[in-house]
mmCIF file of C-alpha atoms and ligand atoms in Angstrom:
data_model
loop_
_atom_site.group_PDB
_atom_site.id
_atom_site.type_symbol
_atom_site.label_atom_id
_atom_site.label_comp_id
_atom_site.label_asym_id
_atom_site.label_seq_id
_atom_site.Cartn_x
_atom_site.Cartn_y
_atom_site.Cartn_z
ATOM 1 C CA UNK A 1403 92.906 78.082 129.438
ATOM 2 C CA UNK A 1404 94.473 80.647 127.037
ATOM 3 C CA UNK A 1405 92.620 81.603 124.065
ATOM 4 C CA UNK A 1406 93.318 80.440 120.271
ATOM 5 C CA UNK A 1407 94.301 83.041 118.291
ATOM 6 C CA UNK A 1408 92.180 84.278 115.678
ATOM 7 C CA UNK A 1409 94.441 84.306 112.168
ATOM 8 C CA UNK A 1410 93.570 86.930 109.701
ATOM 9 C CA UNK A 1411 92.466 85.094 106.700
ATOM 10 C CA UNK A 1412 91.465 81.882 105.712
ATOM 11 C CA UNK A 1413 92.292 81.124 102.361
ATOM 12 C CA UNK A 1414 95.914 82.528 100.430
ATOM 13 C CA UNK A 1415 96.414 82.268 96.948
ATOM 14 C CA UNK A 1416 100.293 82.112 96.380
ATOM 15 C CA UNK A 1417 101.276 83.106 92.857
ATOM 16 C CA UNK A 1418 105.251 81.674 92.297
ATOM 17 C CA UNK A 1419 104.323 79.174 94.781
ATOM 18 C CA UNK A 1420 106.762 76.340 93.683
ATOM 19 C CA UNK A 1421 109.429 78.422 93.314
ATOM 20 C CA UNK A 1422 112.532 78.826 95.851
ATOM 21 C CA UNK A 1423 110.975 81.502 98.002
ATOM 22 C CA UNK A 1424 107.239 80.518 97.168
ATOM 23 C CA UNK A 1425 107.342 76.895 98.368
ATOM 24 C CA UNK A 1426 108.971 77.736 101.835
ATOM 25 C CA UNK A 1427 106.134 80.250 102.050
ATOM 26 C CA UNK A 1428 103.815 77.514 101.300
ATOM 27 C CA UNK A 1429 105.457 74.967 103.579
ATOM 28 C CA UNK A 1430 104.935 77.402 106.504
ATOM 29 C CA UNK A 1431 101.364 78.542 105.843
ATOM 30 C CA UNK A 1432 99.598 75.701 105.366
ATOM 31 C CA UNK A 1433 100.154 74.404 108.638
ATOM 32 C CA UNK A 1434 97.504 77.993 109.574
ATOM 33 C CA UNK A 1435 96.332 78.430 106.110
ATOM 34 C CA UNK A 1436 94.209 76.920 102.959
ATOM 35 C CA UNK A 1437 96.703 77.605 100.478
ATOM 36 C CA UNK A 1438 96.102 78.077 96.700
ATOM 37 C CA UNK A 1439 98.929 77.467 94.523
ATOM 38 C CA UNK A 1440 99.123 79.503 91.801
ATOM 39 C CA UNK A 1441 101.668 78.416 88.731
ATOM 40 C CA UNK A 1442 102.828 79.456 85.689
ATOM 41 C CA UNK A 1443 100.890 78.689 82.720
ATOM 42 C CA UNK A 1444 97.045 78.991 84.995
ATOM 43 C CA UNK A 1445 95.540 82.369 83.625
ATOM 44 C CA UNK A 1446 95.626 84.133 87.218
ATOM 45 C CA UNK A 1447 92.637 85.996 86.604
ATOM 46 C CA UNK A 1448 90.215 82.558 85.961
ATOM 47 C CA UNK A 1449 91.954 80.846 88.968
ATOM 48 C CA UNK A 1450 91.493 84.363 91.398
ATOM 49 C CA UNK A 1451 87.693 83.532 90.349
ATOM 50 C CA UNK A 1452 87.310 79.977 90.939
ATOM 51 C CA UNK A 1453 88.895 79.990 94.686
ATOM 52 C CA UNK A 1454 88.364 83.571 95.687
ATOM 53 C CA UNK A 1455 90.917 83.691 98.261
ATOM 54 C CA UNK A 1456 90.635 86.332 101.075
ATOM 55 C CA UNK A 1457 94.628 87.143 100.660
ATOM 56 C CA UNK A 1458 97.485 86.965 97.613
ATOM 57 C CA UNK A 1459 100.485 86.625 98.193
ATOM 58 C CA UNK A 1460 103.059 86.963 94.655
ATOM 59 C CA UNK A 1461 106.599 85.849 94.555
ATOM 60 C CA UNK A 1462 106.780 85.417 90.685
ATOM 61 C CA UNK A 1463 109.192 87.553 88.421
ATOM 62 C CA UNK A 1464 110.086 90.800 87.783
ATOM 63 C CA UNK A 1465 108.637 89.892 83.821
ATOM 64 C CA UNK A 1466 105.152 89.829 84.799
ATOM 65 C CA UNK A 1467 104.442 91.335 88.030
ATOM 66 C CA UNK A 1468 103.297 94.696 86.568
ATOM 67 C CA UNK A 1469 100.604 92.463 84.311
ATOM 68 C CA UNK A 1470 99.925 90.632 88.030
ATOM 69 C CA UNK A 1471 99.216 94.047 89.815
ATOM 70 C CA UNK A 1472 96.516 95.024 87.269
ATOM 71 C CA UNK A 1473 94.941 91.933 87.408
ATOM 72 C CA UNK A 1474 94.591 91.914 91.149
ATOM 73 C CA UNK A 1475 93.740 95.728 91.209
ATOM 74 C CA UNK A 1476 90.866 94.240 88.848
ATOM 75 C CA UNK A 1477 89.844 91.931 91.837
ATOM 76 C CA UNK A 1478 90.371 94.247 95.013
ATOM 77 C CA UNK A 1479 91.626 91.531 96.838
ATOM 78 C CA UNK A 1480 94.136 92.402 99.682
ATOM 79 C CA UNK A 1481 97.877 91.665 97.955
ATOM 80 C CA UNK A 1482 101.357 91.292 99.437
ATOM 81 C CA UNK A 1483 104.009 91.807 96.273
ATOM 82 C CA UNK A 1484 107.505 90.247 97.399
ATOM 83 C CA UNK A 1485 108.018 89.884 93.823
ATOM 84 C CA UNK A 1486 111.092 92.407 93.142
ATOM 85 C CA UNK A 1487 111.869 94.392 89.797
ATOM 86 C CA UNK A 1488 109.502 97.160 90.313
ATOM 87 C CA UNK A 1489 110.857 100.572 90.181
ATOM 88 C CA UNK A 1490 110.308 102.892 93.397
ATOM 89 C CA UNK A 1491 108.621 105.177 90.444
ATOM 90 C CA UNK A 1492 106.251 102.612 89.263
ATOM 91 C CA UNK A 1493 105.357 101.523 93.023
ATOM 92 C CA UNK A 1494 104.774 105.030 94.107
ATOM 93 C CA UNK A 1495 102.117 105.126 90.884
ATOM 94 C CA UNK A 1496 100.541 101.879 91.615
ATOM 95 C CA UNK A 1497 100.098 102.289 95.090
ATOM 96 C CA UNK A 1498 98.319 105.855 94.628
ATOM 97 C CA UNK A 1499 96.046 103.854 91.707
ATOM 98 C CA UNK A 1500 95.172 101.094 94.182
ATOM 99 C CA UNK A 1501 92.396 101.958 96.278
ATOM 100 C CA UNK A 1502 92.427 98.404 98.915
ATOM 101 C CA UNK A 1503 95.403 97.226 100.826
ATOM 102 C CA UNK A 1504 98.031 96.380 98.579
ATOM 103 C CA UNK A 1505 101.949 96.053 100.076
ATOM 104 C CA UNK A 1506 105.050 96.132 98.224
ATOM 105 C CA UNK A 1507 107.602 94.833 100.186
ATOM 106 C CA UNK A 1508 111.093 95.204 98.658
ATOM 107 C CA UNK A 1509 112.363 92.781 101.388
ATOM 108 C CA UNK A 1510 110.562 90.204 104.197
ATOM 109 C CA UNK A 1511 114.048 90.007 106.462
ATOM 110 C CA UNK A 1512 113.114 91.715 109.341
ATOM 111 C CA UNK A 1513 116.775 92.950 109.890
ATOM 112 C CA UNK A 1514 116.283 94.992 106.391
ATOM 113 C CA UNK A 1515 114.725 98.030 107.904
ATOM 114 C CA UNK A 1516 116.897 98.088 110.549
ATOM 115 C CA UNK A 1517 119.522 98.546 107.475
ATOM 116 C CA UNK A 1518 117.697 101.557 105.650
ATOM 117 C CA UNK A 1519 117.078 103.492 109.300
ATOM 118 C CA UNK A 1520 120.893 103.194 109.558
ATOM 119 C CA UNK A 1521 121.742 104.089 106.425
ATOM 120 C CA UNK A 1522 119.702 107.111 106.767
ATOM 121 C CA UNK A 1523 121.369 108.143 109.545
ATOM 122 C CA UNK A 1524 124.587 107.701 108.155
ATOM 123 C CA UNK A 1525 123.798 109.490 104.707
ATOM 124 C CA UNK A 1526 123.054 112.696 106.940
ATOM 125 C CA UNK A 1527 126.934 112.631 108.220
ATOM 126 C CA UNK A 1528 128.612 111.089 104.949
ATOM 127 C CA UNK A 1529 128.885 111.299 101.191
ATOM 128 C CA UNK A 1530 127.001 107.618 100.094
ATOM 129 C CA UNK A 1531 129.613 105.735 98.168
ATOM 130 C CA UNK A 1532 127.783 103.027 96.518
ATOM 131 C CA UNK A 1533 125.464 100.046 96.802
ATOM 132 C CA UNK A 1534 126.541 96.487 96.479
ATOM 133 C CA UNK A 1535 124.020 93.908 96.220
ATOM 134 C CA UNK A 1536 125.504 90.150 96.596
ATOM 135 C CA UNK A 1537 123.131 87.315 95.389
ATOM 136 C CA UNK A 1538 122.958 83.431 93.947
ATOM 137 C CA UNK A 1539 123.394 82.950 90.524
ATOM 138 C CA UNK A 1540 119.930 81.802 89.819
ATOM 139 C CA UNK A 1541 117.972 84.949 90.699
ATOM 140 C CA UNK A 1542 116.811 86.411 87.399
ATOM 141 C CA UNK A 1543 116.412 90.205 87.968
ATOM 142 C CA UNK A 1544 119.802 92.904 88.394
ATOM 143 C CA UNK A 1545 119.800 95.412 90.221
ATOM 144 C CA UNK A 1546 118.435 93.389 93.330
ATOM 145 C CA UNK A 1547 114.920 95.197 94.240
ATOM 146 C CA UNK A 1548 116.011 96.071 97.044
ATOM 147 C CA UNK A 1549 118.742 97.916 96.047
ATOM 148 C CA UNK A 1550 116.197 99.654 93.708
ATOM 149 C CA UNK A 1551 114.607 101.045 96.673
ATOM 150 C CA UNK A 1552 118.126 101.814 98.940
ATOM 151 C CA UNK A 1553 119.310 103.672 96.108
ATOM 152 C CA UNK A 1554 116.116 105.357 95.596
ATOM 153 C CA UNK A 1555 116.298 106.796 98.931
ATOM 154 C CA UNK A 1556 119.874 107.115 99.259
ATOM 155 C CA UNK A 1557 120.815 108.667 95.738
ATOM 156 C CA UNK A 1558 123.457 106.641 94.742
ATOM 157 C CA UNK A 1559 124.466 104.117 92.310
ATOM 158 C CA UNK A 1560 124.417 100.271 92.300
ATOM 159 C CA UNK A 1561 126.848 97.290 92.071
ATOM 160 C CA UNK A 1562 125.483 93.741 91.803
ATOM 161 C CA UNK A 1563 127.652 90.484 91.684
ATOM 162 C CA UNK A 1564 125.715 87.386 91.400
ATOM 163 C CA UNK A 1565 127.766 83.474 92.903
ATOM 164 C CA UNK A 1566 126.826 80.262 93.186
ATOM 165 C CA UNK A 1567 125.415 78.483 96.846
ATOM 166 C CA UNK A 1568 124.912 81.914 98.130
ATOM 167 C CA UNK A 1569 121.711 83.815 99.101
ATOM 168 C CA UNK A 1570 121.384 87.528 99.800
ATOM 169 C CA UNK A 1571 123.413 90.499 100.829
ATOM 170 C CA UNK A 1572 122.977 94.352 100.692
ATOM 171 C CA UNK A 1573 125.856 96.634 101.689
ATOM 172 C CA UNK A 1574 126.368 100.459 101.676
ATOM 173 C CA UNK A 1575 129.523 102.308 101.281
ATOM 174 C CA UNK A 1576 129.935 105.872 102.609
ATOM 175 C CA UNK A 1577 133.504 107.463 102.626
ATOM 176 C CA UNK A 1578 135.120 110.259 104.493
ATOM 177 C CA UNK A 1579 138.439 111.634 103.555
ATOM 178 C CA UNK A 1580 140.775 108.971 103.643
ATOM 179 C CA UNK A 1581 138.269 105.569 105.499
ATOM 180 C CA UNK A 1582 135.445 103.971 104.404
ATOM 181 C CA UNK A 1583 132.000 102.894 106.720
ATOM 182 C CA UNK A 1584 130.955 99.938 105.183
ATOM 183 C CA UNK A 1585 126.937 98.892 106.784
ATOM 184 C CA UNK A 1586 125.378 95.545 105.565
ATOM 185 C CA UNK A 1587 122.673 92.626 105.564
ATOM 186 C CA UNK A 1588 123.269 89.280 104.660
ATOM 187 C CA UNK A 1589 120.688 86.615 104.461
ATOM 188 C CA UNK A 1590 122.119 83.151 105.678
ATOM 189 C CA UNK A 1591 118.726 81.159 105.534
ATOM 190 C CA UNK A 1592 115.916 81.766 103.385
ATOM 191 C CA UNK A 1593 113.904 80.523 106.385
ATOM 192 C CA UNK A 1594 114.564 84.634 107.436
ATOM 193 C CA UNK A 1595 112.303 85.460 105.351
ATOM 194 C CA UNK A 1596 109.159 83.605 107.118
ATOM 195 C CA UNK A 1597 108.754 86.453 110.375
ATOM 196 C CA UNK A 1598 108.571 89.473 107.735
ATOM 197 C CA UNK A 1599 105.919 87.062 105.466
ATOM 198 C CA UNK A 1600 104.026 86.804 108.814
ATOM 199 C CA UNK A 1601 104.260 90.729 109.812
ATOM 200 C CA UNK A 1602 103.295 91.459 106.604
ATOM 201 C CA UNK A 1603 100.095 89.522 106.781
ATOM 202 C CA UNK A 1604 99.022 90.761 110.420
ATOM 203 C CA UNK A 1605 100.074 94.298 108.684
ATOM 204 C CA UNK A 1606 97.710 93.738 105.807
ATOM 205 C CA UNK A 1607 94.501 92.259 107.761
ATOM 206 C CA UNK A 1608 94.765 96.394 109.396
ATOM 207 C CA UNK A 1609 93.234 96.785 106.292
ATOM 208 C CA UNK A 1610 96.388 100.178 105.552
ATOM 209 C CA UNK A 1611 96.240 101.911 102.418
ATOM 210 C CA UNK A 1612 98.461 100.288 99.275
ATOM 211 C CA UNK A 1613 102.322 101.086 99.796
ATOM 212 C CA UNK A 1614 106.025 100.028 100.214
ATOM 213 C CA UNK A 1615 106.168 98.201 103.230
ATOM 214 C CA UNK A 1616 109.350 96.938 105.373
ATOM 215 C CA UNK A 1617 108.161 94.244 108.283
ATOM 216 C CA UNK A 1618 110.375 95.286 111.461
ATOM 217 C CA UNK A 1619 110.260 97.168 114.320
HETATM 218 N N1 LIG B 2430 110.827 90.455 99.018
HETATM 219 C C1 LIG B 2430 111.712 89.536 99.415
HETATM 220 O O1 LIG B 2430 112.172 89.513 100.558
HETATM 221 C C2 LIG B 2430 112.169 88.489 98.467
HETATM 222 C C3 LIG B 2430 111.810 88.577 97.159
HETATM 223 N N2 LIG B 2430 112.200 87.618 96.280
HETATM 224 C C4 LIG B 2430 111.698 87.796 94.931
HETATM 225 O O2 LIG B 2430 110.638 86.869 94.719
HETATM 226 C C5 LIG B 2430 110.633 86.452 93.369
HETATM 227 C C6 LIG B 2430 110.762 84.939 93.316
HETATM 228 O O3 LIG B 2430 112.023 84.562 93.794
HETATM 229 P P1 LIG B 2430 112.478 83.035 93.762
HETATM 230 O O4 LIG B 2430 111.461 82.194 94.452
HETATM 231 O O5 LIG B 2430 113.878 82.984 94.211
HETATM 232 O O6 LIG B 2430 112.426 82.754 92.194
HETATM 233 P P2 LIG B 2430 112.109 81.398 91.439
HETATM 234 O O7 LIG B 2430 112.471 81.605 90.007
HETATM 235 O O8 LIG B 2430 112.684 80.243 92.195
HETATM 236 O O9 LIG B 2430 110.515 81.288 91.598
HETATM 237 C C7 LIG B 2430 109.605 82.010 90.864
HETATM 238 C C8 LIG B 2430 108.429 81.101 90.566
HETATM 239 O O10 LIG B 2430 107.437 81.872 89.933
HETATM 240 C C9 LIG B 2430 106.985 81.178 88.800
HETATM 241 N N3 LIG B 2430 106.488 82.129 87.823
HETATM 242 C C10 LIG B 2430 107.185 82.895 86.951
HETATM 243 N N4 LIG B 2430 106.350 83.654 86.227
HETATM 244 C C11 LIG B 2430 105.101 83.356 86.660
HETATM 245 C C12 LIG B 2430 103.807 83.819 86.317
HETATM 246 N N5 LIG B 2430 103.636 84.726 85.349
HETATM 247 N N6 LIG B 2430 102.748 83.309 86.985
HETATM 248 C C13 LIG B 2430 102.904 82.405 87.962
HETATM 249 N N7 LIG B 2430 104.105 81.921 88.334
HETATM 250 C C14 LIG B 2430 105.189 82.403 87.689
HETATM 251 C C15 LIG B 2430 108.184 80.391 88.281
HETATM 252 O O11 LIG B 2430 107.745 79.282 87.482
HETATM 253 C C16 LIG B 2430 108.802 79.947 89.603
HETATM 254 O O12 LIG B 2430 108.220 78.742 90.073
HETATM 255 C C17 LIG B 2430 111.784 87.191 92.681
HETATM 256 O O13 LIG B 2430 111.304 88.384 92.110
HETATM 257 C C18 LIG B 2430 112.710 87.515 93.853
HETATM 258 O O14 LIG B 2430 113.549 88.594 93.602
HETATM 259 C C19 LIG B 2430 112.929 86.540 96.663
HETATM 260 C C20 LIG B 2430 113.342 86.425 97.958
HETATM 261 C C21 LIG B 2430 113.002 87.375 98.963
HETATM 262 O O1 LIG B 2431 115.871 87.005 94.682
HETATM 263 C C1 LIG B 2431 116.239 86.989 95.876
HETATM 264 O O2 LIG B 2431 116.808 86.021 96.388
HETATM 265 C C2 LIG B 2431 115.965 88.168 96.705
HETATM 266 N N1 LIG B 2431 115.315 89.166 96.168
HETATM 267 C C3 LIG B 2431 114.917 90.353 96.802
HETATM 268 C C4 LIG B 2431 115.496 91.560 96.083
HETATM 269 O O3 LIG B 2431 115.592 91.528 94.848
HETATM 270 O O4 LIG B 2431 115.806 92.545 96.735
HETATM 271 C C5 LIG B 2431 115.135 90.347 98.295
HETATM 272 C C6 LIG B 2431 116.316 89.559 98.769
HETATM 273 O O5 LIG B 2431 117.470 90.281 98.518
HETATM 274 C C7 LIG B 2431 116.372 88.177 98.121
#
């Protein structure tokens, strides 16, 4: 008979957690999970107290996740930040003030990293064009946070363009004389983002130093 798997933590608080990405996450864990939803207008600090969860996950906005870090730096409690809007600058100095595991992960799609290896690749042979991040109308924060961190790397500028009924795409533009190479990732389900959510958390319980993370192979 084959053995249960033993699952890293018990109890995750999820700060954002009735929000669009935050209440899939929710919907998936607590079939493993005792989930704490955490929502906007509970102090964060008084409700980290009262459940002590062994794992926070925040998916909030890009308004208040710096305030977020320091209160969970404050409680040492391992973190996973999908929240976007931080600066590759500002992770770089949180992660070297944040002494437990702590990930920032720009974005859960597991096809993501697959994008930046590529990209690097390519930015060795050709001049980088430009960026162009695609998203729904609804998300709050421009540039993407991704793109934050692809341009970071990459040295190049940004476009965004935000539509209706549509979810996620990255592209990068590098041109030769006279053609273009255009790489991208597009997210067609929000459901994608579920496998990087669950790398992340097996990545975390390995108890790593606090940094950027990208789930993938
Ligand atoms: N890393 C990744 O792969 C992904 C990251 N995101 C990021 O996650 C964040 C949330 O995205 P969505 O769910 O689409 O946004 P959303 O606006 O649907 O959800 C955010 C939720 O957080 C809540 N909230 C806002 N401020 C709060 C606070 N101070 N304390 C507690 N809750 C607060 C809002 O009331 C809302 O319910 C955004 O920053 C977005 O860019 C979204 C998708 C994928
Ligand atoms: O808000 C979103 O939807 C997404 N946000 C992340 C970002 O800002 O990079 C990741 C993904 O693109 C979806």
């Amino acid at each position: 008979m084959g053995q249960k798997r033993m699952l890293p933590y018990h109890k995750i608080l999820v700060s954002g957690a009735r929000g669009r990405l935050g209440s899939v996450i929710c919907t998936r864990l607590s079939a493993d999970y005792q989930i704490i939803e955490h929502v906007r207008g509970l102090d964060l600090s008084t409700v980290i107290a009262l459940h002590q969860p062994d794992l926070i996950i925040d998916v909030t906005s890009h308004i208040n996740i710096l305030a977020h870090i320091a209160i969970y730096q404050r409680h040492a409690i391992p973190v996973i930040i999908g929240t976007s809007g931080i600066s590759p600058v500002d992770a770089r100095l949180v992660c070297e003030a944040t002494p437990f595991p702590l990930l920032i992960v720009p974005n859960f799609s597991m096809g993501f990293k697959t994008l930046i290896q590529q990209a690097v690749i390519l930015s060795s042979q050709y001049k980088v064009s430009k960026i162009i991040e695609t998203h729904h109308n609804q998300k709050k924060d421009s540039p993407s946070g991704s793109s934050l961190f692809l341009a970071d790397r990459l040295d190049t500028t940004i476009e965004s363009i935000r539509v209706p009924r549509y979810i996620a795409k990255h592209e990068i533009q590098f041109c030769m004389e006279g053609s273009l190479i255009t790489i991208s990732h597009e997210v067609t389900d929000k459901s994608s983002f579920i496998p990087g959510i669950l790398h992340a958390i097996e990545y975390i319980s390995s108890k790593p130093s606090a940094q950027i993370y990208y789930p993938g192979s």
